[in-house]
C-alpha cells in the first residue's frame, strides 16, 4: 500500500532563516502531492500542491521540489517567520482509497 | 469566503453513547471526505462522498461508524456505542474535484475538526 513519511519529527530554525522539510513516498505511480500546515487546534491548511509532471513549483515564500527518481519531495519556506510554527504534512492519493494518505508530520519550531 | 465548517468543536460522551458529528462543506464542492486524526499523528482516511453517493468507506474502522450526505451537501458522521479508542479529532474536507482515482487532482480543504473524547 501507499506510505508517506517525513524524515524528521521536529525541525528547529532561526527566525529569518530558510526551512526545508522533507518527505519520502513509496508508490512510484503517485501523480499528485500536497503540503499542508496544521496549527494547534486547527485543521490542516492547504499550502501548495504539485503534479508529477513538474519538478518544482513556487508559491508565496514556499517552494516544493519533487524528485521522482528517488521518490522524494521537499517544502522550502523562505525567511521563516514565527507564524510558520506548525506541523507540516505531505500527502498524496494512494492505497486504493479515494482519500489522501498523510505522513506523520514535521513540527517546525521557530527560534527567535 | 466561507470554509468548511464542523460542529460541535468539542464533544464529550460516555462509553456506549451514540454521537453525531456534522460537516458543512464549501458550497459547490462535489467531494467530501472524513478523516480521523489521533494525537500526534497525521489524518487517516475514513470515507468519501461524491455528491450524495458514498463511493468509498474502506477506512471506516468498524460497523459502528456510519456516514451520510443525503442531499449532496451537509454530511453527518455517526458513531454508535462509542468506545474509548474512538477518542480522536474527526476532520471533514471538501474538494471541487472528483475522485483521485479519476486523477482529478484538486486539493482538499479542511475544517477545524471535532475533538471527540470518550470517557
mmCIF file of C-alpha atoms in Angstrom:
data_model
loop_
_atom_site.group_PDB
_atom_site.id
_atom_site.type_symbol
_atom_site.label_atom_id
_atom_site.label_comp_id
_atom_site.label_asym_id
_atom_site.label_seq_id
_atom_site.Cartn_x
_atom_site.Cartn_y
_atom_site.Cartn_z
ATOM 1 C CA UNK A 1 0.000 0.000 0.000
ATOM 2 C CA UNK A 2 0.908 3.655 -0.123
ATOM 3 C CA UNK A 3 3.031 5.111 2.603
ATOM 4 C CA UNK A 4 4.168 8.649 3.032
ATOM 5 C CA UNK A 5 6.668 9.661 5.625
ATOM 6 C CA UNK A 6 8.718 12.567 6.817
ATOM 7 C CA UNK A 7 12.366 12.400 7.665
ATOM 8 C CA UNK A 8 12.365 14.386 10.906
ATOM 9 C CA UNK A 9 9.683 14.735 13.570
ATOM 10 C CA UNK A 10 10.935 18.171 14.700
ATOM 11 C CA UNK A 11 12.811 20.918 12.870
ATOM 12 C CA UNK A 12 14.096 23.967 14.727
ATOM 13 C CA UNK A 13 15.190 27.025 12.732
ATOM 14 C CA UNK A 14 16.144 30.599 13.471
ATOM 15 C CA UNK A 15 13.671 33.300 12.548
ATOM 16 C CA UNK A 16 14.614 34.676 9.156
ATOM 17 C CA UNK A 17 16.397 31.515 8.002
ATOM 18 C CA UNK A 18 15.078 29.208 5.304
ATOM 19 C CA UNK A 19 13.367 25.956 6.349
ATOM 20 C CA UNK A 20 13.451 22.708 4.405
ATOM 21 C CA UNK A 21 11.022 19.924 5.276
ATOM 22 C CA UNK A 22 11.470 16.576 3.552
ATOM 23 C CA UNK A 23 9.089 13.787 2.635
ATOM 24 C CA UNK A 24 9.516 10.364 1.044
ATOM 25 C CA UNK A 25 6.834 8.335 -0.677
ATOM 26 C CA UNK A 26 6.724 4.699 -1.710
ATOM 27 C CA UNK A 27 4.355 4.471 -4.688
ATOM 28 C CA UNK A 28 6.080 5.437 -7.916
ATOM 29 C CA UNK A 29 2.645 5.757 -9.550
ATOM 30 C CA UNK A 30 1.682 8.671 -7.280
ATOM 31 C CA UNK A 31 0.913 11.630 -9.534
ATOM 32 C CA UNK A 32 -0.151 14.349 -7.125
ATOM 33 C CA UNK A 33 1.318 15.682 -3.887
ATOM 34 C CA UNK A 34 0.096 18.251 -1.406
ATOM 35 C CA UNK A 35 1.675 20.059 1.525
ATOM 36 C CA UNK A 36 -0.488 21.052 4.471
ATOM 37 C CA UNK A 37 0.218 23.196 7.516
ATOM 38 C CA UNK A 38 -1.585 22.406 10.751
ATOM 39 C CA UNK A 39 -1.583 24.797 13.687
ATOM 40 C CA UNK A 40 -2.590 23.662 17.140
ATOM 41 C CA UNK A 41 -6.344 23.165 17.436
ATOM 42 C CA UNK A 42 -6.977 23.760 13.737
ATOM 43 C CA UNK A 43 -7.488 21.648 10.660
ATOM 44 C CA UNK A 44 -4.802 21.149 8.001
ATOM 45 C CA UNK A 45 -4.413 24.241 5.824
ATOM 46 C CA UNK A 46 -3.519 23.816 2.150
ATOM 47 C CA UNK A 47 -0.141 25.349 1.308
ATOM 48 C CA UNK A 48 0.869 24.159 -2.140
ATOM 49 C CA UNK A 49 0.479 21.189 -4.447
ATOM 50 C CA UNK A 50 2.469 19.713 -7.305
ATOM 51 C CA UNK A 51 1.670 17.267 -10.070
ATOM 52 C CA UNK A 52 4.096 14.558 -11.101
ATOM 53 C CA UNK A 53 4.761 16.177 -14.480
ATOM 54 C CA UNK A 54 6.514 19.019 -12.645
ATOM 55 C CA UNK A 55 9.804 19.138 -10.736
ATOM 56 C CA UNK A 56 9.282 22.428 -8.960
ATOM 57 C CA UNK A 57 6.503 24.770 -8.057
ATOM 58 C CA UNK A 58 6.665 28.093 -6.268
ATOM 59 C CA UNK A 59 4.150 29.930 -4.160
ATOM 60 C CA UNK A 60 4.384 32.854 -1.832
ATOM 61 C CA UNK A 61 7.583 32.219 0.213
ATOM 62 C CA UNK A 62 7.218 28.475 -0.401
ATOM 63 C CA UNK A 63 8.719 26.154 -2.983
ATOM 64 C CA UNK A 64 8.020 22.461 -3.444
ATOM 65 C CA UNK A 65 10.577 20.251 -5.168
ATOM 66 C CA UNK A 66 9.720 16.808 -6.492
ATOM 67 C CA UNK A 67 12.359 14.186 -7.306
ATOM 68 C CA UNK A 68 10.575 11.241 -8.855
ATOM 69 C CA UNK A 69 13.791 9.267 -9.300
ATOM 70 C CA UNK A 70 14.268 8.876 -5.554
ATOM 71 C CA UNK A 71 10.596 9.400 -4.669
ATOM 72 C CA UNK A 72 11.260 12.414 -2.537
ATOM 73 C CA UNK A 73 9.684 15.828 -2.185
ATOM 74 C CA UNK A 74 10.572 18.813 -0.085
ATOM 75 C CA UNK A 75 8.940 22.004 1.098
ATOM 76 C CA UNK A 76 11.132 25.059 1.342
ATOM 77 C CA UNK A 77 9.963 28.069 3.331
ATOM 78 C CA UNK A 78 11.908 31.262 2.757
ATOM 79 C CA UNK A 79 12.628 33.759 5.549
ATOM 80 C CA UNK A 80 10.858 31.731 8.206
ATOM 81 C CA UNK A 81 8.557 33.753 10.459
ATOM 82 C CA UNK A 82 7.035 32.999 13.897
ATOM 83 C CA UNK A 83 3.686 32.411 12.193
ATOM 84 C CA UNK A 84 5.219 29.497 10.323
ATOM 85 C CA UNK A 85 5.355 27.461 13.541
ATOM 86 C CA UNK A 86 3.125 24.449 12.946
ATOM 87 C CA UNK A 87 3.145 20.790 11.983
ATOM 88 C CA UNK A 88 3.685 20.238 8.269
ATOM 89 C CA UNK A 89 2.309 17.210 6.455
ATOM 90 C CA UNK A 90 2.916 15.909 2.996
ATOM 91 C CA UNK A 91 0.072 13.912 1.492
ATOM 92 C CA UNK A 92 -0.757 12.081 -1.690
ATOM 93 C CA UNK A 93 -3.572 9.926 -3.053
ATOM 94 C CA UNK A 94 -2.967 6.245 -2.654
ATOM 95 C CA UNK A 95 -3.561 2.937 -1.057
ATOM 96 C CA UNK A 96 -6.565 2.289 -3.234
ATOM 97 C CA UNK A 97 -8.767 4.568 -1.183
ATOM 98 C CA UNK A 98 -10.183 7.771 -2.561
ATOM 99 C CA UNK A 99 -8.726 9.890 0.194
ATOM 100 C CA UNK A 100 -5.276 11.223 0.871
ATOM 101 C CA UNK A 101 -2.527 9.356 2.692
ATOM 102 C CA UNK A 102 -0.676 11.594 5.144
ATOM 103 C CA UNK A 103 2.717 11.290 6.720
ATOM 104 C CA UNK A 104 3.164 11.690 10.468
ATOM 105 C CA UNK A 105 4.212 15.320 10.191
ATOM 106 C CA UNK A 106 7.190 17.546 10.980
ATOM 107 C CA UNK A 107 6.864 20.038 13.800
ATOM 108 C CA UNK A 108 8.550 23.280 12.720
ATOM 109 C CA UNK A 109 9.790 25.355 15.660
ATOM 110 C CA UNK A 110 10.965 28.923 15.117
ATOM 111 C CA UNK A 111 13.704 30.206 17.402
ATOM 112 C CA UNK A 112 13.741 33.990 17.989
ATOM 113 C CA UNK B 1 -15.048 33.213 1.719
ATOM 114 C CA UNK B 2 -16.687 30.551 3.898
ATOM 115 C CA UNK B 3 -14.636 27.473 4.510
ATOM 116 C CA UNK B 4 -15.541 24.015 5.747
ATOM 117 C CA UNK B 5 -17.496 24.230 8.988
ATOM 118 C CA UNK B 6 -17.705 21.445 11.556
ATOM 119 C CA UNK B 7 -19.816 21.158 14.671
ATOM 120 C CA UNK B 8 -19.598 20.678 17.521
ATOM 121 C CA UNK B 9 -15.962 21.692 18.033
ATOM 122 C CA UNK B 10 -15.753 19.529 21.129
ATOM 123 C CA UNK B 11 -17.808 16.537 22.159
ATOM 124 C CA UNK B 12 -17.557 14.537 25.351
ATOM 125 C CA UNK B 13 -19.537 11.324 25.613
ATOM 126 C CA UNK B 14 -19.666 8.342 27.914
ATOM 127 C CA UNK B 15 -18.637 4.969 26.589
ATOM 128 C CA UNK B 16 -21.581 3.289 24.914
ATOM 129 C CA UNK B 17 -23.343 6.500 23.857
ATOM 130 C CA UNK B 18 -24.012 7.408 20.238
ATOM 131 C CA UNK B 19 -22.601 10.625 18.785
ATOM 132 C CA UNK B 20 -23.245 12.606 15.594
ATOM 133 C CA UNK B 21 -20.741 14.972 14.031
ATOM 134 C CA UNK B 22 -21.722 17.492 11.391
ATOM 135 C CA UNK B 23 -19.843 18.891 8.403
ATOM 136 C CA UNK B 24 -20.834 21.815 6.167
ATOM 137 C CA UNK B 25 -18.557 21.723 3.100
ATOM 138 C CA UNK B 26 -17.612 24.617 0.883
ATOM 139 C CA UNK B 27 -20.579 25.472 -1.332
ATOM 140 C CA UNK B 28 -20.384 23.784 -4.704
ATOM 141 C CA UNK B 29 -17.759 21.242 -3.719
ATOM 142 C CA UNK B 30 -18.558 17.872 -5.205
ATOM 143 C CA UNK B 31 -16.364 15.742 -2.978
ATOM 144 C CA UNK B 32 -16.495 15.358 0.781
ATOM 145 C CA UNK B 33 -14.093 13.353 2.926
ATOM 146 C CA UNK B 34 -13.960 12.325 6.575
ATOM 147 C CA UNK B 35 -10.688 11.667 8.372
ATOM 148 C CA UNK B 36 -9.726 10.583 11.880
ATOM 149 C CA UNK B 37 -6.663 12.122 13.489
ATOM 150 C CA UNK B 38 -5.156 10.593 16.608
ATOM 151 C CA UNK B 39 -2.925 12.702 18.838
ATOM 152 C CA UNK B 40 0.484 13.274 17.261
ATOM 153 C CA UNK B 41 -0.452 11.522 14.011
ATOM 154 C CA UNK B 42 -1.469 12.520 10.533
ATOM 155 C CA UNK B 43 -5.122 12.311 9.471
ATOM 156 C CA UNK B 44 -6.342 8.890 8.364
ATOM 157 C CA UNK B 45 -8.984 8.496 5.687
ATOM 158 C CA UNK B 46 -12.384 7.196 6.739
ATOM 159 C CA UNK B 47 -14.867 7.688 3.906
ATOM 160 C CA UNK B 48 -15.568 9.620 0.713
ATOM 161 C CA UNK B 49 -18.712 11.071 -0.892
ATOM 162 C CA UNK B 50 -19.165 12.313 -4.419
ATOM 163 C CA UNK B 51 -22.296 14.427 -4.156
ATOM 164 C CA UNK B 52 -24.739 12.226 -2.212
ATOM 165 C CA UNK B 53 -23.115 8.916 -3.162
ATOM 166 C CA UNK B 54 -20.786 7.259 -0.674
ATOM 167 C CA UNK B 55 -18.220 5.830 -3.064
ATOM 168 C CA UNK B 56 -15.586 4.719 -0.599
ATOM 169 C CA UNK B 57 -15.959 3.662 3.009
ATOM 170 C CA UNK B 58 -12.863 1.497 3.152
ATOM 171 C CA UNK B 59 -11.373 3.474 6.039
ATOM 172 C CA UNK B 60 -14.276 3.137 8.472
ATOM 173 C CA UNK B 61 -12.836 1.121 11.379
ATOM 174 C CA UNK B 62 -15.993 -0.797 12.252
ATOM 175 C CA UNK B 63 -19.693 -1.074 11.507
ATOM 176 C CA UNK B 64 -20.282 1.276 14.447
ATOM 177 C CA UNK B 65 -19.227 4.108 12.140
ATOM 178 C CA UNK B 66 -21.785 5.413 9.684
ATOM 179 C CA UNK B 67 -21.738 8.470 7.426
ATOM 180 C CA UNK B 68 -24.310 10.089 5.186
ATOM 181 C CA UNK B 69 -24.699 13.055 2.859
ATOM 182 C CA UNK B 70 -28.338 12.773 1.781
ATOM 183 C CA UNK B 71 -28.629 15.930 -0.319
ATOM 184 C CA UNK B 72 -25.075 16.143 -1.525
ATOM 185 C CA UNK B 73 -24.154 18.988 0.791
ATOM 186 C CA UNK B 74 -24.094 18.652 4.594
ATOM 187 C CA UNK B 75 -22.692 15.386 5.922
ATOM 188 C CA UNK B 76 -23.032 13.627 9.253
ATOM 189 C CA UNK B 77 -20.641 11.082 10.735
ATOM 190 C CA UNK B 78 -22.327 8.919 13.347
ATOM 191 C CA UNK B 79 -20.573 6.650 15.804
ATOM 192 C CA UNK B 80 -22.702 4.159 17.676
ATOM 193 C CA UNK B 81 -21.881 2.579 21.035
ATOM 194 C CA UNK B 82 -18.740 4.685 21.373
ATOM 195 C CA UNK B 83 -15.583 3.191 22.824
ATOM 196 C CA UNK B 84 -12.538 4.858 24.328
ATOM 197 C CA UNK B 85 -10.423 4.140 21.253
ATOM 198 C CA UNK B 86 -12.827 6.341 19.258
ATOM 199 C CA UNK B 87 -11.362 9.387 21.033
ATOM 200 C CA UNK B 88 -9.721 11.496 18.327
ATOM 201 C CA UNK B 89 -10.187 14.586 16.199
ATOM 202 C CA UNK B 90 -12.577 13.981 13.315
ATOM 203 C CA UNK B 91 -11.816 16.126 10.297
ATOM 204 C CA UNK B 92 -14.011 16.856 7.320
ATOM 205 C CA UNK B 93 -12.648 18.078 3.991
ATOM 206 C CA UNK B 94 -14.232 19.079 0.714
ATOM 207 C CA UNK B 95 -12.876 19.389 -2.794
ATOM 208 C CA UNK B 96 -14.031 20.886 -6.062
ATOM 209 C CA UNK B 97 -12.797 17.836 -7.955
ATOM 210 C CA UNK B 98 -13.980 14.258 -8.017
ATOM 211 C CA UNK B 99 -12.057 11.166 -7.024
ATOM 212 C CA UNK B 100 -8.297 10.922 -7.159
ATOM 213 C CA UNK B 101 -8.862 7.648 -8.971
ATOM 214 C CA UNK B 102 -10.082 9.862 -11.820
ATOM 215 C CA UNK B 103 -6.851 11.829 -11.469
ATOM 216 C CA UNK B 104 -8.940 14.834 -10.632
ATOM 217 C CA UNK B 105 -6.074 16.408 -8.775
ATOM 218 C CA UNK B 106 -7.600 19.138 -6.678
ATOM 219 C CA UNK B 107 -6.613 19.988 -3.106
ATOM 220 C CA UNK B 108 -8.885 19.161 -0.221
ATOM 221 C CA UNK B 109 -9.851 21.965 2.133
ATOM 222 C CA UNK B 110 -10.302 21.007 5.757
ATOM 223 C CA UNK B 111 -12.472 22.171 8.606
ATOM 224 C CA UNK B 112 -11.069 22.608 12.112
ATOM 225 C CA UNK B 113 -12.466 19.270 13.234
ATOM 226 C CA UNK B 114 -14.477 17.916 16.129
ATOM 227 C CA UNK B 115 -12.450 16.758 19.105
ATOM 228 C CA UNK B 116 -14.234 13.696 20.486
ATOM 229 C CA UNK B 117 -13.448 12.443 23.966
ATOM 230 C CA UNK B 118 -14.972 9.207 25.218
ATOM 231 C CA UNK B 119 -14.950 8.754 28.973
#
